[in-house]
Coordinates of N, CA and C in Angstrom, one line a residue:
I1 N 12.4 22.5 -21.8 CA 12.5 21.3 -22.1 C 11.9 20.5 -21.3
D2 N 12.5 20.7 -19.7 CA 12.5 20.0 -19.0 C 11.3 19.6 -18.1
D3 N 10.5 20.3 -18.6 CA 8.9 20.5 -18.1 C 8.5 19.0 -19.2
R4 N 9.1 18.9 -19.7 CA 8.2 18.0 -21.0 C 8.9 16.6 -21.2
V5 N 10.0 16.5 -20.4 CA 10.8 15.3 -20.3 C 10.7 14.1 -19.3
V6 N 10.7 12.9 -19.4 CA 11.2 12.3 -17.9 C 11.6 10.8 -18.3
G7 N 12.8 11.0 -17.7 CA 13.6 9.6 -18.0 C 13.7 8.3 -17.1
M8 N 13.8 7.2 -17.4 CA 13.4 6.1 -16.4 C 15.0 5.1 -17.4
T9 N 15.8 4.8 -16.4 CA 16.3 3.5 -16.7 C 15.9 2.1 -16.4
F10 N 16.2 1.2 -17.4 CA 15.4 -0.4 -17.2 C 16.9 -1.5 -17.5
S11 N 16.2 -2.8 -17.1 CA 17.2 -3.6 -17.7 C 16.3 -5.0 -17.8
E12 N 16.9 -5.8 -18.6 CA 16.0 -7.3 -18.7 C 16.4 -8.2 -17.6
F13 N 17.1 -8.1 -16.9 CA 17.4 -8.6 -15.7 C 18.2 -8.2 -14.7
G14 N 18.1 -8.7 -13.4 CA 18.8 -8.0 -12.3 C 19.5 -8.2 -11.7
R15 N 20.3 -8.3 -10.8 CA 21.5 -8.8 -10.8 C 21.1 -9.9 -8.8
R16 N 22.1 -11.1 -8.9 CA 22.1 -11.5 -7.8 C 23.1 -11.0 -6.3
V17 N 22.9 -11.8 -5.4 CA 23.3 -10.9 -4.2 C 24.9 -11.0 -4.0
K18 N 25.3 -12.3 -4.7 CA 26.8 -12.9 -4.5 C 27.2 -13.3 -6.0
S19 N 28.4 -12.9 -6.2 CA 28.8 -13.3 -7.6 C 29.3 -15.0 -7.8
N20 N 28.9 -15.4 -8.6 CA 29.7 -16.9 -9.1 C 30.5 -17.3 -9.5
S21 N 31.5 -16.2 -9.5 CA 32.9 -16.3 -10.0 C 33.4 -16.8 -11.6
S22 N 31.7 -16.2 -12.2 CA 32.2 -16.7 -13.6 C 31.7 -18.0 -14.0
L23 N 31.2 -18.8 -13.3 CA 30.4 -19.9 -13.3 C 29.4 -20.0 -14.1
G24 N 28.8 -18.7 -14.5 CA 27.9 -18.9 -15.6 C 27.1 -17.6 -15.2
T25 N 25.7 -17.4 -15.4 CA 25.1 -16.0 -15.5 C 25.1 -15.7 -13.8
D26 N 25.2 -14.4 -13.7 CA 24.8 -14.0 -12.3 C 23.7 -12.8 -12.5
H27 N 22.8 -13.0 -13.3 CA 21.2 -12.5 -13.7 C 20.4 -13.0 -12.4
G28 N 19.9 -12.2 -12.3 CA 19.2 -12.6 -11.0 C 17.3 -11.9 -10.8
A29 N 16.9 -11.8 -9.9 CA 15.5 -11.3 -10.1 C 14.8 -9.8 -9.6
A30 N 15.8 -9.1 -9.3 CA 15.2 -7.9 -8.9 C 16.6 -6.6 -9.1
A31 N 16.6 -5.7 -9.5 CA 17.4 -4.5 -9.7 C 16.6 -3.3 -9.5
P32 N 17.7 -2.3 -9.1 CA 16.9 -1.0 -9.1 C 16.7 -0.4 -10.1
V33 N 15.3 0.7 -10.0 CA 15.1 1.1 -11.5 C 15.4 3.0 -10.9
F34 N 15.7 3.7 -12.1 CA 16.0 5.3 -11.3 C 15.0 5.8 -12.6
V35 N 14.1 7.1 -12.0 CA 13.0 7.3 -12.7 C 13.3 9.2 -12.4
F36 N 13.6 10.1 -13.4 CA 14.3 11.1 -13.5 C 13.6 12.2 -14.2
G37 N 13.8 13.6 -13.7 CA 13.2 14.4 -14.2 C 12.5 15.5 -13.4
K38 N 12.5 16.6 -13.7 CA 11.8 18.2 -13.2 C 10.3 17.9 -12.2
N39 N 9.6 16.6 -13.1 CA 8.0 16.6 -12.7 C 8.2 15.2 -12.0
V40 N 9.2 14.6 -11.4 CA 9.6 13.2 -10.6 C 9.6 13.8 -9.4
R41 N 8.7 12.5 -8.5 CA 9.0 12.8 -7.1 C 10.2 12.0 -6.9
S42 N 11.0 13.2 -5.9 CA 12.2 12.9 -5.7 C 12.0 12.0 -4.4
G43 N 13.2 11.0 -3.7 CA 13.3 10.5 -2.8 C 13.2 8.8 -3.0
I44 N 13.0 7.9 -2.4 CA 13.4 6.5 -2.6 C 12.1 5.8 -2.4
T45 N 11.8 4.8 -3.3 CA 10.7 3.9 -3.1 C 10.9 2.6 -2.3
G46 N 10.4 2.0 -1.9 CA 10.5 1.0 -1.3 C 11.6 1.0 -0.3
N47 N 12.0 -0.4 0.4 CA 13.2 -0.6 1.8 C 14.2 -1.1 1.2
N48 N 15.4 -0.6 2.3 CA 16.4 -1.0 1.4 C 16.3 -2.7 2.0
P49 N 17.1 -3.9 0.7 CA 16.7 -5.4 1.3 C 17.8 -5.8 2.6
A50 N 17.1 -6.9 3.1 CA 18.1 -7.6 3.6 C 19.1 -8.3 2.9
I51 N 20.1 -8.3 3.0 CA 21.0 -9.3 2.8 C 21.4 -10.6 3.8
P52 N 21.4 -11.6 3.2 CA 21.6 -12.6 4.3 C 23.4 -12.6 4.8
V53 N 23.9 -13.1 5.6 CA 24.9 -12.9 6.2 C 25.7 -13.9 5.5
N54 N 25.1 -14.7 5.2 CA 25.7 -16.2 4.3 C 24.9 -16.4 3.2
A55 N 24.9 -15.7 2.3 CA 24.3 -15.6 1.0 C 25.0 -16.5 0.1
A56 N 24.4 -17.5 -0.4 CA 24.7 -18.4 -1.5 C 24.6 -17.7 -2.5
T57 N 25.3 -18.6 -3.6 CA 25.5 -17.9 -5.2 C 24.1 -17.9 -6.0
N58 N 23.4 -18.6 -5.6 CA 21.7 -18.5 -6.2 C 21.1 -18.3 -5.5
E59 N 21.4 -17.2 -4.5 CA 20.2 -16.5 -3.8 C 20.0 -15.1 -4.4
N60 N 18.6 -14.7 -4.5 CA 18.3 -13.1 -4.9 C 17.7 -12.2 -4.1
V61 N 17.7 -10.9 -4.4 CA 17.1 -10.3 -3.4 C 15.9 -10.2 -3.8
P62 N 14.7 -10.5 -2.8 CA 13.6 -10.5 -3.3 C 12.7 -9.3 -3.5
F63 N 12.4 -9.2 -5.2 CA 12.0 -7.5 -5.3 C 10.4 -7.3 -4.9
Q64 N 10.5 -5.7 -4.7 CA 9.4 -5.2 -4.1 C 8.3 -4.9 -4.9
Y65 N 8.8 -4.4 -6.1 CA 7.8 -4.0 -7.2 C 7.7 -4.2 -8.4
D66 N 6.9 -4.9 -8.6 CA 7.0 -5.6 -10.3 C 7.2 -4.6 -11.5
F67 N 8.0 -4.5 -12.1 CA 8.2 -3.6 -12.9 C 7.1 -3.6 -14.0
R68 N 6.0 -4.0 -14.5 CA 5.4 -3.7 -15.0 C 4.3 -2.5 -14.3
S69 N 4.9 -2.5 -13.0 CA 3.8 -1.4 -12.1 C 4.6 -0.1 -12.6
I70 N 5.6 -0.2 -12.7 CA 6.5 1.1 -12.9 C 5.9 1.7 -14.4
Y71 N 6.0 0.6 -15.6 CA 5.6 0.9 -16.6 C 4.1 1.2 -16.6
A72 N 2.9 0.7 -16.2 CA 1.8 1.2 -16.0 C 1.6 2.8 -15.5
S73 N 2.2 2.8 -14.4 CA 1.9 4.1 -13.8 C 2.8 5.6 -14.4
I74 N 3.9 5.2 -14.9 CA 4.5 5.9 -15.8 C 3.5 6.5 -17.3
L75 N 2.7 5.4 -17.8 CA 2.1 5.8 -18.7 C 0.4 6.4 -18.4
K76 N 0.2 5.7 -16.8 CA -1.1 6.4 -16.7 C -0.5 8.1 -16.3
Q77 N 0.4 8.2 -15.5 CA 0.6 9.7 -14.7 C 1.2 10.6 -15.5
W78 N 2.3 10.2 -16.8 CA 3.0 10.6 -17.5 C 2.6 11.0 -18.6
F79 N 1.9 9.9 -19.0 CA 1.3 10.1 -21.1 C -0.4 10.2 -20.9
C80 N -0.6 10.1 -19.5 CA -2.4 10.2 -19.6 C -3.1 8.8 -20.1
V81 N -2.3 7.9 -20.1 CA -3.6 6.7 -20.3 C -4.6 6.3 -19.4
N82 N -5.9 6.6 -19.8 CA -6.7 6.1 -19.0 C -7.0 4.9 -18.6
D83 N -7.4 4.7 -17.5 CA -7.9 2.7 -17.0 C -8.1 2.1 -18.1
T84 N -8.9 2.2 -18.7 CA -9.8 1.0 -19.9 C -8.6 0.5 -20.8
D85 N -7.6 1.9 -21.5 CA -6.9 1.4 -22.3 C -5.5 0.8 -21.2
L86 N -5.2 1.1 -20.9 CA -3.9 0.7 -19.3 C -4.3 -0.9 -19.6
Q87 N -5.6 -1.1 -19.2 CA -5.5 -2.4 -18.9 C -5.5 -3.0 -20.0
T88 N -5.9 -2.7 -21.4 CA -5.6 -3.3 -22.6 C -4.4 -3.8 -23.1
I89 N -3.5 -2.1 -22.6 CA -2.0 -2.3 -22.7 C -1.2 -3.4 -22.0
M90 N -1.5 -3.4 -20.7 CA -1.0 -4.3 -19.6 C -1.1 -5.4 -19.4
L91 N -2.6 -5.7 -20.2 CA -3.5 -7.4 -20.2 C -3.7 -7.7 -19.0
R92 N -3.4 -6.8 -17.6 CA -4.3 -6.9 -16.3 C -3.8 -5.3 -15.6
N93 N -4.3 -5.4 -14.2 CA -4.0 -4.4 -13.1 C -2.7 -4.9 -12.2
F94 N -2.4 -3.6 -12.6 CA -0.8 -3.4 -11.6 C -0.9 -2.4 -10.8
Q95 N -0.3 -2.6 -9.8 CA 0.0 -1.8 -8.5 C 0.3 -0.1 -9.0
E96 N -0.3 0.7 -8.8 CA 0.0 2.5 -9.2 C 1.3 2.6 -8.2
I97 N 2.1 3.2 -8.9 CA 3.3 4.0 -8.0 C 3.7 5.5 -8.6
H98 N 3.0 6.3 -7.2 CA 3.2 7.6 -7.5 C 4.7 8.2 -7.6
L99 N 5.1 8.0 -8.9 CA 6.0 8.7 -9.3 C 6.5 9.9 -10.1
C100 N 5.0 10.4 -10.6 CA 5.3 11.9 -11.2 C 4.4 13.1 -10.2
I101 N 4.7 14.3 -10.1 CA 4.0 15.1 -9.3 C 3.5 16.3 -9.6
N102 N 3.8 16.2 -11.2 CA 3.3 17.3 -11.9 C 3.2 16.9 -13.3
A103 N 2.2 15.9 -13.3 CA 2.3 15.1 -14.8 C 1.2 16.4 -16.0
A104 N 1.2 15.9 -16.8 CA 0.6 17.1 -17.6 C -1.1 16.9 -17.5
C105 N -1.5 15.3 -17.3 CA -3.2 15.1 -17.0 C -3.9 15.4 -15.8
K106 N -2.8 15.2 -14.2 CA -3.3 15.4 -13.3 C -1.9 15.4 -12.4
T107 N -2.4 16.3 -11.0 CA -1.2 16.0 -10.1 C -1.2 14.9 -9.1
T108 N -0.6 14.7 -8.9 CA -0.7 13.5 -7.7 C -0.3 13.8 -6.4
G109 N -1.0 13.7 -5.2 CA -0.4 14.0 -4.0 C 0.1 12.8 -3.1
L110 N 0.8 13.4 -2.0 CA 1.1 11.7 -1.2 C 1.2 12.0 0.1
E111 N 0.4 13.4 0.4 CA 0.3 13.4 2.0 C -0.5 12.4 2.9
D112 N -1.2 11.7 2.0 CA -2.2 10.8 2.9 C -1.5 9.4 2.5
I113 N -0.6 9.1 2.2 CA 0.0 7.6 1.9 C 1.1 7.6 2.9
V114 N 1.2 6.2 3.5 CA 1.9 6.1 4.5 C 2.8 5.5 3.9
R115 N 4.1 5.8 4.1 CA 5.4 5.0 4.0 C 6.5 5.1 5.0
G116 N 6.8 4.0 5.3 CA 7.8 3.6 6.4 C 7.3 4.4 7.8
S117 N 6.1 4.5 8.0 CA 6.1 5.3 9.3 C 5.5 4.4 10.2
G118 N 6.1 3.1 10.1 CA 5.6 2.2 11.4 C 4.3 1.3 11.5
E119 N 3.6 1.9 10.2 CA 2.3 1.1 10.2 C 2.4 -0.2 9.7
E120 N 1.9 -1.1 10.8 CA 2.1 -2.7 10.1 C 1.0 -3.6 9.3
L121 N 0.9 -3.4 7.7 CA 0.1 -3.6 6.8 C -0.4 -5.3 6.8
I122 N 0.9 -5.7 7.2 CA 0.8 -7.3 6.9 C 1.3 -8.1 8.0
T123 N 0.5 -8.9 8.5 CA 1.5 -10.0 9.4 C 0.9 -11.0 9.1
N124 N 1.6 -12.3 9.8 CA 1.0 -13.7 9.5 C 1.6 -14.6 11.3
Y125 N 0.7 -15.3 11.2 CA 1.0 -16.2 12.9 C 0.4 -17.5 12.4
P126 N 0.9 -18.5 12.9 CA 2.2 -18.6 13.3 C 3.4 -18.1 12.8
N127 N 4.7 -18.1 13.2 CA 5.9 -17.4 12.0 C 7.2 -17.7 13.3
P128 N 7.8 -18.9 13.1 CA 7.7 -19.8 12.1 C 6.5 -20.8 12.3
F129 N 6.2 -21.4 11.1 CA 5.1 -22.2 11.1 C 5.3 -23.6 10.0
V130 N 4.6 -24.8 10.2 CA 5.1 -25.7 9.8 C 4.2 -25.9 8.6
D131 N 3.0 -26.0 8.1 CA 2.3 -26.1 6.6 C 1.8 -25.2 6.4
K132 N 0.7 -24.4 7.4 CA 0.2 -23.5 7.1 C 0.1 -22.3 8.2
T133 N 0.3 -21.0 7.6 CA 0.0 -19.5 8.5 C -1.0 -19.1 8.2
T134 N -1.8 -18.1 8.7 CA -2.6 -17.2 8.8 C -2.3 -15.6 8.2
V135 N -2.6 -15.0 7.5 CA -1.6 -13.8 6.8 C -2.7 -13.0 6.9
T136 N -2.5 -11.9 7.8 CA -3.5 -10.9 8.0 C -3.3 -9.8 7.5
F137 N -4.1 -8.7 7.0 CA -3.6 -7.7 6.4 C -4.3 -6.6 6.5
R138 N -4.3 -5.2 6.6 CA -5.0 -3.8 6.5 C -5.2 -3.2 5.2
T139 N -6.1 -3.3 4.6 CA -6.1 -2.7 3.4 C -6.9 -0.9 3.4
K140 N -6.4 -0.1 2.6 CA -7.3 1.1 2.7 C -8.5 1.0 1.5
G141 N -8.5 0.0 1.3 CA -9.6 0.1 0.4 C -9.3 -0.1 -1.2
G142 N -10.0 -0.6 -2.3 CA -9.5 -1.0 -3.5 C -8.9 -2.2 -3.8
H143 N -8.1 -1.9 -5.0 CA -7.2 -3.6 -5.6 C -6.1 -3.8 -4.7
T144 N -6.2 -4.7 -3.9 CA -5.3 -5.0 -3.1 C -4.5 -6.8 -3.6
L145 N -3.2 -6.8 -3.6 CA -2.4 -8.0 -4.3 C -1.6 -8.6 -2.9
I146 N -2.1 -9.7 -2.7 CA -0.8 -10.4 -1.8 C -0.1 -11.4 -2.5
Q147 N 1.4 -11.6 -2.9 CA 1.9 -12.6 -3.6 C 2.6 -13.6 -2.6
V148 N 3.0 -14.2 -2.7 CA 4.2 -14.9 -2.3 C 5.5 -15.5 -2.5
M149 N 6.5 -14.9 -2.4 CA 7.8 -14.8 -3.0 C 8.7 -15.8 -2.5
D150 N 9.6 -16.8 -3.3 CA 10.8 -17.7 -2.4 C 12.0 -17.0 -2.4
Q151 N 13.3 -17.7 -1.9 CA 14.2 -16.6 -1.7 C 15.1 -16.4 -3.5
M152 N 14.5 -17.1 -4.0 CA 15.2 -16.7 -5.5 C 14.0 -15.4 -6.2
G153 N 13.2 -15.0 -5.6 CA 12.1 -13.7 -6.2 C 11.4 -14.3 -7.1
R154 N 11.3 -15.4 -7.2 CA 10.1 -16.0 -7.9 C 8.6 -16.5 -7.6
V155 N 7.2 -15.9 -7.7 CA 5.9 -15.9 -7.2 C 5.7 -17.2 -7.5
I156 N 5.4 -17.7 -6.2 CA 4.9 -19.0 -6.0 C 3.2 -19.5 -5.7
R157 N 2.8 -18.4 -5.1 CA 1.5 -18.3 -4.8 C 1.0 -16.8 -4.8
V158 N -0.3 -16.7 -5.2 CA -1.3 -15.5 -5.1 C -2.4 -15.6 -4.3
L159 N -2.1 -15.3 -3.0 CA -2.7 -15.2 -1.9 C -4.4 -14.4 -2.2
T160 N -4.2 -13.2 -2.9 CA -5.3 -12.5 -3.3 C -5.0 -11.5 -4.0
D161 N -6.1 -11.1 -4.8 CA -6.0 -10.3 -5.9 C -7.4 -9.7 -6.3
K162 N -7.8 -8.7 -5.3 CA -9.0 -8.1 -5.9 C -9.3 -7.0 -5.2
E163 N -10.4 -6.6 -5.1 CA -11.3 -5.2 -4.8 C -11.6 -5.1 -3.8
Y164 N -11.3 -4.7 -2.6 CA -11.6 -4.7 -0.9 C -12.2 -3.6 -0.7
I165 N -13.0 -3.9 0.9 CA -13.5 -2.3 1.0 C -12.5 -2.3 2.1
A166 N -12.5 -1.2 2.5 CA -11.3 -0.9 3.7 C -11.5 -1.4 5.0
G167 N -10.4 -2.1 5.7 CA -10.5 -3.2 6.8 C -9.5 -3.7 7.0
V168 N -9.9 -4.9 7.7 CA -9.1 -5.9 8.5 C -9.5 -7.5 7.8
Y169 N -8.4 -8.1 6.7 CA -9.0 -9.4 6.7 C -7.5 -10.5 7.0
S170 N -8.3 -11.5 6.6 CA -7.2 -12.5 6.8 C -7.2 -13.8 5.5
V171 N -6.0 -14.2 4.9 CA -6.1 -15.4 4.3 C -4.9 -16.6 4.9
T172 N -5.1 -17.5 3.9 CA -4.0 -19.1 4.8 C -3.3 -19.2 3.7
F173 N -1.6 -19.3 4.3 CA -1.0 -19.5 3.2 C -0.5 -20.9 2.9
D174 N -1.2 -21.7 2.5 CA -1.0 -23.2 2.7 C 0.6 -23.5 1.9
S175 N 1.4 -24.2 2.4 CA 2.8 -24.3 1.8 C 3.0 -26.0 1.4
H176 N 1.9 -26.6 1.5 CA 2.3 -28.2 1.0 C 2.9 -28.1 0.0
G177 N 4.3 -29.0 0.2 CA 4.8 -29.2 -1.5 C 5.6 -28.1 -1.3
L178 N 6.3 -27.6 -0.8 CA 7.1 -26.6 -0.8 C 8.3 -26.6 0.3
Q179 N 9.8 -26.3 -0.1 CA 10.6 -26.8 0.7 C 10.7 -25.9 2.4
N180 N 11.2 -26.5 3.1 CA 11.5 -25.3 4.3 C 12.4 -24.3 4.1
G181 N 12.0 -22.8 4.6 CA 13.1 -21.6 4.6 C 12.3 -20.6 4.7
V182 N 12.6 -19.5 4.2 CA 12.1 -18.2 4.2 C 11.2 -18.1 3.3
Y183 N 10.1 -17.6 3.1 CA 9.3 -16.7 2.0 C 8.8 -15.3 2.4
Y184 N 8.6 -14.8 1.3 CA 8.4 -13.4 1.5 C 6.8 -12.8 1.1
A185 N 5.6 -12.7 2.0 CA 4.6 -12.1 1.4 C 4.5 -10.9 1.4
R186 N 4.6 -10.5 0.2 CA 4.1 -9.1 -0.5 C 3.0 -8.4 -0.6
F187 N 2.7 -7.3 0.0 CA 1.6 -7.0 0.2 C 1.3 -5.4 -0.8
Q188 N 0.4 -5.4 -1.3 CA -0.1 -4.0 -2.6 C -1.6 -3.5 -2.0
N189 N -1.4 -2.3 -2.0 CA -2.7 -1.4 -1.9 C -2.4 0.0 -2.4
G190 N -3.0 0.0 -3.7 CA -2.6 1.2 -4.4 C -1.0 1.6 -4.1
A191 N -0.6 2.6 -3.6 CA 0.8 3.1 -3.6 C 1.5 2.6 -2.2
L192 N 0.9 1.8 -1.4 CA 1.2 1.0 -0.5 C 1.6 -0.4 -0.7
Q193 N 2.9 -0.3 0.0 CA 3.5 -1.8 0.1 C 4.6 -2.1 1.4
Q194 N 4.1 -3.1 1.8 CA 5.2 -4.1 2.9 C 5.2 -5.4 2.2
V195 N 6.5 -5.7 2.8 CA 6.7 -7.0 2.5 C 7.1 -7.9 3.7
R196 N 6.7 -8.8 4.2 CA 6.7 -9.6 5.2 C 7.0 -11.4 5.2
A197 N 8.3 -11.3 6.3 CA 9.7 -12.4 6.0 C 8.8 -13.6 6.8
M198 N 8.7 -15.2 6.4 CA 8.0 -16.1 6.9 C 8.8 -17.3 7.0
L199 N 8.9 -17.5 8.0 CA 9.7 -19.0 8.0 C 9.3 -20.7 8.1
K200 N 9.3 -21.1 7.1 CA 8.6 -22.5 7.2 C 9.9 -23.3 7.9
V201 N 9.4 -24.1 8.9 CA 10.1 -25.1 9.2 C 9.4 -26.6 9.5
R202 N 10.3 -27.8 9.9 CA 9.8 -29.1 10.0 C 8.8 -29.2 11.4

């Protein structure tokens, strides 16, 4: 039976970096998810978050993977849902994360995927910046998404969300109307993902 079962934890809320000492909810923007089973790729997907030394009670760990990407990946890799039906179910295109190594409908290989190899896939200049910064990214082709999130983990800008031919491209992040502080540009290209911290100053 272990060849026929995949398990997954999930929660409707994440957790904050720091407790607010019961002055209200500690629910946050991000939380870990565990996927387990004989046919699940072992290891950790994503990077350890950088926790601020002087974290405030309202700060969040920026999420790295949209929870809907996990759902979509399980549907496709384990339940063999085709791309057309997946779009109907999920209502839009989400990043595929290679979770299953021996799914019933296909085998997923990761040999050609760069994870934590030091390859820089997204940068920005200038950084720090005042109003605008140029975000440069390297895509291997296919669907590419860049979202900008604030320190609360909220998506405040979508810089690009479309199909690309493999290559290097640039987009502009215009922070007009946003407060000073750290923002995170999250790059997704297939199973590849990186997060870039950007600092807005006066």
